[in-house]
Short mmCIF file of C-alpha atoms in Angstrom, two decimals:
data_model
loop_
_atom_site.label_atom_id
_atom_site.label_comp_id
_atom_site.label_asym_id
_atom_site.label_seq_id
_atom_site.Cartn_x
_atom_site.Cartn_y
_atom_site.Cartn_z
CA UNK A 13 97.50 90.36 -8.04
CA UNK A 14 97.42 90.80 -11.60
CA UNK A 15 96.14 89.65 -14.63
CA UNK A 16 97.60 90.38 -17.88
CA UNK A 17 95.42 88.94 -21.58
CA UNK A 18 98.46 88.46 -23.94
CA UNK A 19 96.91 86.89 -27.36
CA UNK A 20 99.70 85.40 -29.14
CA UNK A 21 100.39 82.12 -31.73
CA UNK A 22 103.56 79.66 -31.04
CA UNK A 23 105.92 79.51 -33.89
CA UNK A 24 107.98 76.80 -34.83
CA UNK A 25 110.50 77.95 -33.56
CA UNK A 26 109.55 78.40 -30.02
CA UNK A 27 108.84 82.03 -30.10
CA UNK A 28 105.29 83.38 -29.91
CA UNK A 29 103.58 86.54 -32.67
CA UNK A 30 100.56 88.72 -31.98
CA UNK A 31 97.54 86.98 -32.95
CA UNK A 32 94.35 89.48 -33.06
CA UNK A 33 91.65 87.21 -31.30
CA UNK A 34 92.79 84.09 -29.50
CA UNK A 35 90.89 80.88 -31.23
CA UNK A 36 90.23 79.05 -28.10
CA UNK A 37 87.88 81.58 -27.08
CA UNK A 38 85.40 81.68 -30.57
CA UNK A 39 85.94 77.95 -31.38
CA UNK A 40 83.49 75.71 -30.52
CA UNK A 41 84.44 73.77 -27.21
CA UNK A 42 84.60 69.89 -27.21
CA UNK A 43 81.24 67.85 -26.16
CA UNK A 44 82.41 66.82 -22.25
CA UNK A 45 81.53 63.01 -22.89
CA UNK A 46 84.55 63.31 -25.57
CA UNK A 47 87.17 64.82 -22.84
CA UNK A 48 85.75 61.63 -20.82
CA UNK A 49 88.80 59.88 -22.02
CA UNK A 50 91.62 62.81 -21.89
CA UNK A 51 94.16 61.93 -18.98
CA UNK A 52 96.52 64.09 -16.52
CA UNK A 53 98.28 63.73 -13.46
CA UNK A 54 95.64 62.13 -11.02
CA UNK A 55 93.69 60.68 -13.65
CA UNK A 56 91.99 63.65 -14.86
CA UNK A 57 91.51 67.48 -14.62
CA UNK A 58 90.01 67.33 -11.23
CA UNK A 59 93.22 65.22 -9.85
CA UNK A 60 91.25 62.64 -8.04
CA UNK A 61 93.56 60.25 -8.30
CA UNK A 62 91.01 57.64 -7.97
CA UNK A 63 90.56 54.88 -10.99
CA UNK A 64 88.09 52.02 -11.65
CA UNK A 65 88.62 48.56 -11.33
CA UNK A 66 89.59 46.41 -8.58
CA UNK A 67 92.60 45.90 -7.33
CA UNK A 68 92.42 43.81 -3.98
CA UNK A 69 94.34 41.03 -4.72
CA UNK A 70 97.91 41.22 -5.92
CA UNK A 71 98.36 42.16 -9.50
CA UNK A 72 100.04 39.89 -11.92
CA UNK A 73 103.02 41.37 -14.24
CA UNK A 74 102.25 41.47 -17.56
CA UNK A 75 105.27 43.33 -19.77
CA UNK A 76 107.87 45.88 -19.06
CA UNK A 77 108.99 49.09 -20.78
CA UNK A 78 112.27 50.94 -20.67
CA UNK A 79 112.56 54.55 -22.17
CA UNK A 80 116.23 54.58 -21.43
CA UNK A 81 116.42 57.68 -19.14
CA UNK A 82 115.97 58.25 -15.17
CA UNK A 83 112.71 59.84 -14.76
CA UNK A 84 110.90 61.85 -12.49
CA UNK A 85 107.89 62.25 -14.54
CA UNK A 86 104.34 60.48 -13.92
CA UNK A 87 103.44 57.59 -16.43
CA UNK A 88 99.74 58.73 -17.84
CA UNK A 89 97.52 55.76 -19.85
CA UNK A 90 94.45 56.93 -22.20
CA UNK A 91 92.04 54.43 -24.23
CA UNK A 92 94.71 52.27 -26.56
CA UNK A 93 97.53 54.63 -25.16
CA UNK A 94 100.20 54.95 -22.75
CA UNK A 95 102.71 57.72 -22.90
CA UNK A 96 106.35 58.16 -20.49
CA UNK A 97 109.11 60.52 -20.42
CA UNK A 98 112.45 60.76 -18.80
CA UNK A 99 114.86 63.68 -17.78
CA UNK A 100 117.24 62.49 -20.82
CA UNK A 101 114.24 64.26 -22.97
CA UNK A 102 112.67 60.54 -24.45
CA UNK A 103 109.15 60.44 -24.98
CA UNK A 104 107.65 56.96 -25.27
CA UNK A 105 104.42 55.31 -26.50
CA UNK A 106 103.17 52.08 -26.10
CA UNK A 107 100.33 49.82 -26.53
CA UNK A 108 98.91 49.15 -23.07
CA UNK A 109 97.99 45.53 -23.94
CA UNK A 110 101.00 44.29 -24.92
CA UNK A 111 104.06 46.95 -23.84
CA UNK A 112 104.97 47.32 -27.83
CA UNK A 113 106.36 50.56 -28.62
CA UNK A 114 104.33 52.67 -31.07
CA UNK A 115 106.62 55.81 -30.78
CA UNK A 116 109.52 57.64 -29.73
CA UNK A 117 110.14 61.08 -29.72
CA UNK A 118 113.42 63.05 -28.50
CA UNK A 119 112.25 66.62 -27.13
CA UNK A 120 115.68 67.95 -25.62
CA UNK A 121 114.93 68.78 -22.87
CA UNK A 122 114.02 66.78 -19.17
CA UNK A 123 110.39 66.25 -18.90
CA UNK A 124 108.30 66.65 -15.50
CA UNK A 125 104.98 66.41 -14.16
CA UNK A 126 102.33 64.22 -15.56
CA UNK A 127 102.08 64.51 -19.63
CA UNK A 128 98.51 65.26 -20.47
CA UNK A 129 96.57 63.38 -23.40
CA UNK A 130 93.68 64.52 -25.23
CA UNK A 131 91.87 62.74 -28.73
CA UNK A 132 94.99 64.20 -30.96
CA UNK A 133 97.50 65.41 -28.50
CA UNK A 134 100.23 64.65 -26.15
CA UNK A 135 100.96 67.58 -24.23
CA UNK A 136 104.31 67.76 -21.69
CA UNK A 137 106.04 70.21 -19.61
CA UNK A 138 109.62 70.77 -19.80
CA UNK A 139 111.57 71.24 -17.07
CA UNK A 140 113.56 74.72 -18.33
CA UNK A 141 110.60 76.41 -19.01
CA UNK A 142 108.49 75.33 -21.84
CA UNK A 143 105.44 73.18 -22.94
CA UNK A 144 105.19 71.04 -26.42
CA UNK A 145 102.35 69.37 -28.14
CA UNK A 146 102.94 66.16 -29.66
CA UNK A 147 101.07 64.07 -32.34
CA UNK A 148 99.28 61.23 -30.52
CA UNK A 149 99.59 59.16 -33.17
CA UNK A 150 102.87 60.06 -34.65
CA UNK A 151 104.76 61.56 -32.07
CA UNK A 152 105.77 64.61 -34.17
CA UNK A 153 106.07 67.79 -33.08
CA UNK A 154 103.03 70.38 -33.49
CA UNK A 155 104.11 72.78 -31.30
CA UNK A 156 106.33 74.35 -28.58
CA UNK A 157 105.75 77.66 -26.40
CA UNK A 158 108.38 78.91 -23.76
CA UNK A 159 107.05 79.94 -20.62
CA UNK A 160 108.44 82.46 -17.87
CA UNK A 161 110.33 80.29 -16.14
CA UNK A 162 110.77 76.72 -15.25
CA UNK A 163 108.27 73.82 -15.02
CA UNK A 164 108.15 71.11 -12.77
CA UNK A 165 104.45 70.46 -13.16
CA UNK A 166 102.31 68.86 -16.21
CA UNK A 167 99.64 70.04 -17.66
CA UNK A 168 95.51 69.81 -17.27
CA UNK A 169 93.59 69.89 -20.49
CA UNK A 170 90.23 71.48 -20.20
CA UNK A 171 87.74 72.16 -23.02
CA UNK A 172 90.00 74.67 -25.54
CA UNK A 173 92.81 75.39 -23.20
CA UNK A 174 95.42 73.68 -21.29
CA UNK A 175 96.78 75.12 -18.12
CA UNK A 176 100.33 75.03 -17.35
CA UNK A 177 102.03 77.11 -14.50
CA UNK A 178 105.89 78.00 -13.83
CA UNK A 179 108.28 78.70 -10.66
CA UNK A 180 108.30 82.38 -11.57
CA UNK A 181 104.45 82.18 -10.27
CA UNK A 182 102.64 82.50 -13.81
CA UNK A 183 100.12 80.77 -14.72
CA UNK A 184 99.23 80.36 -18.74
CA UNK A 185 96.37 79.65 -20.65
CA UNK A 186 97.53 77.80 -23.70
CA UNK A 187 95.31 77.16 -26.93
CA UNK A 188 95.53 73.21 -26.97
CA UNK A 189 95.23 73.64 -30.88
CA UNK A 190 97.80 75.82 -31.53
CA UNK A 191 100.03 76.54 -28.35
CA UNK A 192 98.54 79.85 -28.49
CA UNK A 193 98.82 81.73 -25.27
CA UNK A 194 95.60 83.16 -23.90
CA UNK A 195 95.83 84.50 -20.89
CA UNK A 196 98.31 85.01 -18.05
CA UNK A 197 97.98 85.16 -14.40
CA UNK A 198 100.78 86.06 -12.33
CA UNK A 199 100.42 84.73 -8.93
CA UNK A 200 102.29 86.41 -5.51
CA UNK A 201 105.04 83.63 -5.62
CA UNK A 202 106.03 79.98 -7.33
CA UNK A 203 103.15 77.54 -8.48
CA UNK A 204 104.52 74.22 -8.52
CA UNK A 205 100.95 72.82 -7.29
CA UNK A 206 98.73 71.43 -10.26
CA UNK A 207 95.95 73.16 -11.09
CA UNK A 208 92.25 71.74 -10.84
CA UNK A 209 89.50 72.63 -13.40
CA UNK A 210 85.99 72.59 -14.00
CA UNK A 211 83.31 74.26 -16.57
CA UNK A 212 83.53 77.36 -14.40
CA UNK A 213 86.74 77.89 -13.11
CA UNK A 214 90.78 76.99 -12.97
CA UNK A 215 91.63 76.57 -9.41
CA UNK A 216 95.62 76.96 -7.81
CA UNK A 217 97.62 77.01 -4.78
CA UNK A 218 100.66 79.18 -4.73
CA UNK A 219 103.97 78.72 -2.40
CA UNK A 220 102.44 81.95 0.14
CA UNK A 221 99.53 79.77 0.43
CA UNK A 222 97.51 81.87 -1.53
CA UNK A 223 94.33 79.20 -2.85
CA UNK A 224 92.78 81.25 -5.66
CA UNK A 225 89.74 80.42 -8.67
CA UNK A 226 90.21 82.23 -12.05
CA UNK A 227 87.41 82.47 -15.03
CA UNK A 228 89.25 79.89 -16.81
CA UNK A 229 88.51 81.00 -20.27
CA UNK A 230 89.36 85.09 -19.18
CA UNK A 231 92.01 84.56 -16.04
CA UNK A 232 89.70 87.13 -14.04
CA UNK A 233 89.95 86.71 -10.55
CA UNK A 234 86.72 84.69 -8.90
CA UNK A 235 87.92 84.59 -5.34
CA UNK A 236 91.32 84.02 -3.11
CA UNK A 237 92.18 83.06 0.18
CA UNK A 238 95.18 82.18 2.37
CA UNK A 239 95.84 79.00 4.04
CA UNK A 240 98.59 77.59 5.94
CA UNK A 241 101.78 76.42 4.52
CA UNK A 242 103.16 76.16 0.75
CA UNK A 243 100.54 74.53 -1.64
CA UNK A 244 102.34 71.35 -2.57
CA UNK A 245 101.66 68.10 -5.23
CA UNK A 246 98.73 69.70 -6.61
CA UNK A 247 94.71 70.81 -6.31
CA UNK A 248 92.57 67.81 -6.26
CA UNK A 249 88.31 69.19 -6.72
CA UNK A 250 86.34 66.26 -6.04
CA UNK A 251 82.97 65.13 -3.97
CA UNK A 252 82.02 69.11 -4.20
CA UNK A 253 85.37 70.06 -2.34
CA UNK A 254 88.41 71.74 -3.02
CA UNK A 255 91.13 70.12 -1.34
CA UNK A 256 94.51 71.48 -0.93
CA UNK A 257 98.01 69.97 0.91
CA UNK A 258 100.39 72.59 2.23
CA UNK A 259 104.41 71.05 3.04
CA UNK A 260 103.57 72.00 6.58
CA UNK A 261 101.14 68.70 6.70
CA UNK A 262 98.38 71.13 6.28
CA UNK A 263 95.23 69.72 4.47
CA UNK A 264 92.80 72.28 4.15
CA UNK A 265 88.88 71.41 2.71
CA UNK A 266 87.65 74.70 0.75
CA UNK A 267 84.04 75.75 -1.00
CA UNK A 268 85.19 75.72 -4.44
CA UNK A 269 81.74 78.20 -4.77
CA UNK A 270 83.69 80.96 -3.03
CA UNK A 271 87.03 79.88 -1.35
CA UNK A 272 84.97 79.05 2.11
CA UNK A 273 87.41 76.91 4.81
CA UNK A 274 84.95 73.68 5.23
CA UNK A 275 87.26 72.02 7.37
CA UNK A 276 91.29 71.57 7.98
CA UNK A 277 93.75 68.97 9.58
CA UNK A 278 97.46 68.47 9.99
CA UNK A 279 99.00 65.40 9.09
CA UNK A 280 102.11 66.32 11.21
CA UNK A 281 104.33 65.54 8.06
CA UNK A 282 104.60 66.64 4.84
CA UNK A 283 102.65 64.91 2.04
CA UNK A 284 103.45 63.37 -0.74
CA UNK A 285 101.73 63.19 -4.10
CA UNK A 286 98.12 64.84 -4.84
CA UNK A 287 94.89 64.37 -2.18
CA UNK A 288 93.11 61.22 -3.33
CA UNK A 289 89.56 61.95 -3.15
CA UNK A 290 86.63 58.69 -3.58
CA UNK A 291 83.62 58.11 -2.01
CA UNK A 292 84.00 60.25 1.18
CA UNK A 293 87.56 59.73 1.67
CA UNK A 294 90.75 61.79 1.25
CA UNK A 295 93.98 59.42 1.21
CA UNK A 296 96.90 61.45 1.29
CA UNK A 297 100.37 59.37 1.78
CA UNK A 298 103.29 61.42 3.72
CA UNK A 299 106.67 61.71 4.95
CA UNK A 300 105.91 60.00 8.07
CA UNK A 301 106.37 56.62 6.00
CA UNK A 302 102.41 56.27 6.18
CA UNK A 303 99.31 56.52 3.87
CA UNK A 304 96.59 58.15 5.75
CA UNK A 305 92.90 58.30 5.46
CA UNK A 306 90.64 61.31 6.45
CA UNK A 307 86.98 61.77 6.26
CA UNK A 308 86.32 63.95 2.73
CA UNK A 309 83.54 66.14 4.89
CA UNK A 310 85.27 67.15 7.97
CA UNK A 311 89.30 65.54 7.79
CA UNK A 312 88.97 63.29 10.66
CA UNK A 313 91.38 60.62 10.70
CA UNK A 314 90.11 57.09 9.75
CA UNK A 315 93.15 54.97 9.61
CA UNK A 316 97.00 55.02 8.88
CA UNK A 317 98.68 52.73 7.70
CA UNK A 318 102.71 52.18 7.45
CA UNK A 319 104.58 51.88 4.44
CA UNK A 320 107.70 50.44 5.42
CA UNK A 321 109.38 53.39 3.86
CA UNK A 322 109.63 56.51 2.25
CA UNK A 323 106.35 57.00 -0.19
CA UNK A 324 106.72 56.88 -3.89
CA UNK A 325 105.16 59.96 -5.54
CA UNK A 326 102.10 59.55 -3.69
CA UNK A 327 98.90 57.29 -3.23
CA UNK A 328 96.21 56.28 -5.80
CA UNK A 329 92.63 54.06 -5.44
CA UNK A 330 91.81 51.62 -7.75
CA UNK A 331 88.11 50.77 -6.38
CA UNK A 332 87.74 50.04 -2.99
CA UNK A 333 92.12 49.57 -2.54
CA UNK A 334 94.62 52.44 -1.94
CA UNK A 335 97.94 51.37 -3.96
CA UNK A 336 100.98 53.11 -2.66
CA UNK A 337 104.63 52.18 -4.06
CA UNK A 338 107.60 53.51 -1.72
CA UNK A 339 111.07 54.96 -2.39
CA UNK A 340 112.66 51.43 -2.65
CA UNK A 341 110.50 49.64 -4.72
CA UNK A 342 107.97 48.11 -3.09
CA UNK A 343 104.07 48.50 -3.91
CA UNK A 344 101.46 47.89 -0.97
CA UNK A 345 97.50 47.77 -1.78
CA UNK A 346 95.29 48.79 1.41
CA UNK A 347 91.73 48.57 1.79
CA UNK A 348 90.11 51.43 1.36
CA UNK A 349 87.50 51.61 4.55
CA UNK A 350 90.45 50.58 7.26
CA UNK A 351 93.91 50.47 6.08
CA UNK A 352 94.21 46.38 6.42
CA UNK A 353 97.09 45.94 3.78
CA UNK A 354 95.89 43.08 1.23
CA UNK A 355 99.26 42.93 -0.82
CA UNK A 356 102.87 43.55 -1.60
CA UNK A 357 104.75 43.42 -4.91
CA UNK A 358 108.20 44.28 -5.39
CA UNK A 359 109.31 46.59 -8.10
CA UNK A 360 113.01 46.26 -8.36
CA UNK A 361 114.13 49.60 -8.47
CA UNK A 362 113.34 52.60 -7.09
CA UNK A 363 109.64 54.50 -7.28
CA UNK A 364 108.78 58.20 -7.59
CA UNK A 365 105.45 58.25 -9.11
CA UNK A 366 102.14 56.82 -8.53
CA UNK A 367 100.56 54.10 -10.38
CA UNK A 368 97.60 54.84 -12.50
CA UNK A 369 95.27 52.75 -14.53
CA UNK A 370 93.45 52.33 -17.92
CA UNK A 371 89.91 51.51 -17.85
CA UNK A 372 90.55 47.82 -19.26
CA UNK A 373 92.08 46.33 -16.01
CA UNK A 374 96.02 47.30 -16.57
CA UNK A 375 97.90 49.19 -13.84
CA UNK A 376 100.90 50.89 -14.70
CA UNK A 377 103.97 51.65 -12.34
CA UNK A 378 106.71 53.85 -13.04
CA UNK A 379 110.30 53.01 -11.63
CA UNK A 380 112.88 55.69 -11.79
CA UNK A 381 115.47 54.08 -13.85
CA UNK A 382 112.41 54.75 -16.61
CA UNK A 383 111.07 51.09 -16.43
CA UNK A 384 107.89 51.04 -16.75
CA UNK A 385 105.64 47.90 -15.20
CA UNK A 386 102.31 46.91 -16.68
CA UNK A 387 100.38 45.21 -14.28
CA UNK A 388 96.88 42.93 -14.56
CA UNK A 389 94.21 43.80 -12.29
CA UNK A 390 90.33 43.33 -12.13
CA UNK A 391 87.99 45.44 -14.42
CA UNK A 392 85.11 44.32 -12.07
CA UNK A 393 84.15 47.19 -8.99
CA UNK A 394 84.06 45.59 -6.20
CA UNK A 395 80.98 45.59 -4.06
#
């Protein structure tokens, strides 16, 4: 494997310069109780996929959003924000109380993934090959940096950077300020897992099944290790863990410390969406029209449950419920400790992402056609 430090500055025009010393690495990093409230696929740089709130009895409609495009994107919500994108290239703002657009933004180009959102930025991947930064508040364009080749995953804010990797098996360390590139690592094959990150390290899963931790402000190698099957939806680090789904139906449990196996399962079909990972349970929904729920210690099965049909974009937990939309529209809520289903709400139109939530009692569901539903829930955890 090989690492290769390449300091350069976006320019407006897409292209990157030298720039002597990258400024992500000498600028001061932010406070962690401020990234508190930045948002990615899964909720947050770890990819837990697990929200607060409660969500055991049906949620109520409250407005709809259309951004005019199909989309194959994840809908992401922040404090006062929530932020879609469809393949047509629209970018869309809105206020999460009340559905009103604040802003739309035309970027050219499909978007895919989850965007990311930080205090100032909204950050998306583009499905060609390239990653732009967007004013939160505006909408307008800061930056854009092509990448090696194309995207299908969003990116995870961390501290300085934000970490983006591409189907030619790169993964880049951006400056979140100024789209400067850091670092590059080039993995053994394609990336289109999301990367996990914490104050030590960035963590991916490559299509070889090579599971590997990088210095996340340097890209030096910590540790790698093989697993079984392609590395698929993303990395999810939670409960001390790192847990990683392979297409195979693979889920393997790993000592983010050092790579150790801790324990591994099949799920005899392959999974959809990222490991959900909340208090001592991984739900992982597959292609076996079921949401399943493991043990987070040692992967033993704790329930199943059946869908009706094909899953969504994958699971989320909102408290003590697993929320799961399918194919055709239809979203199911499950309890958490053993799988009794507590709901059903139909969507209208197709479903390819999971739902996520703010933390004032909204969830938000993404239909392919680009409408997005705001739902009411509970803001009370349930005991």
């Amino acid at each position: 494997m090989t690492i290769a430090f390449l300091f350069f500055l976006a320019c407006g025009d897409g292209g990157i310069e030298e720039q002597a010393v990258p400024d992500a690495l000498t600028r001061p990093e932010p406070d962690p109780a401020q990234m508190e409230a930045w948002r990615c696929a899964g909720r947050d740089w770890t990819h837990s996929g697990a929200f607060p709130g409660d969500a055991s009895a049906p949620p109520v409609e409250c407005w709809r959003l259309e951004t005019g495009g199909t989309t194959f994107a994840w809908p992401v919500a922040a404090p006062g924000i929530v932020v879609v994108a469809d393949e047509a290239g629209h970018v869309v703002a809105a206020d999460p109380a009340t559905g009103e657009e604040r802003w739309r933004a035309d970027v050219g180009e499909p978007v895919r993934g989850a965007p990311a959102l930080t205090d100032g930025s909204v950050y998306l991947s583009l499905g060609r090959g390239a990653v732009v930064s967007l004013d939160r508040v505006t909408g307008t364009v800061r930056w854009r940096v092509e990448l090696a080749g194309p995207c299908d995953v969003g990116p995870t804010p961390y501290g300085n950077f934000l970490y983006v990797p591409d189907e030619s098996g790169a993964l880049f360390a951006l400056d979140g300020l100024t789209g400067g590139v850091v670092w590059v690592y080039a993995a053994t094959s394609p990336i289109l897992a999301h990367p996990a990150v914490d104050e030590r390290c960035v963590y991916f899963a490559s299509q070889d099944g090579m599971v590997g931790a990088l210095d996340r402000r340097t890209g030096e190698g910590v540790w790698s290790v093989r697993v079984e099957g392609r590395a698929y939806g993303g990395v999810t680090l939670a409960g001390g863990a790192l847990y990683v789904a392979a297409r195979s139906g693979q889920l393997a449990a790993l000592d983010p410390a050092d790579g150790a196996l801790a324990a591994q399962t099949t799920l005899g079909q392959p999974p959809v969406g990222l490991p959900v990972v909340t208090g001592g349970v991984v739900v992982l929904a597959h292609d076996g029209a079921k949401v399943a729920a493991l043990s987070a210690d040692g992967l033993t099965e704790l329930w199943q449950a059946g869908l009706g049909d094909y899953p969504g974009g994958g699971a989320a937990v909102v408290g003590g419920t697993v929320v799961c939309p399918t194919w055709f529209g239809t979203l199911r809520g499950y309890n958490l400790n053993d799988g009794t289903k507590l709901w059903e709400v139909k969507l209208g139109g197709m479903c390819d992402a999971p739902p996520v939530c703010d933390d004032e009692g909204r969830m938000l569901v993404l239909r392919r056609d680009g409408v997005l539903i705001c739902f009411k829930i509970s803001t009370e955890v349930p005991a």
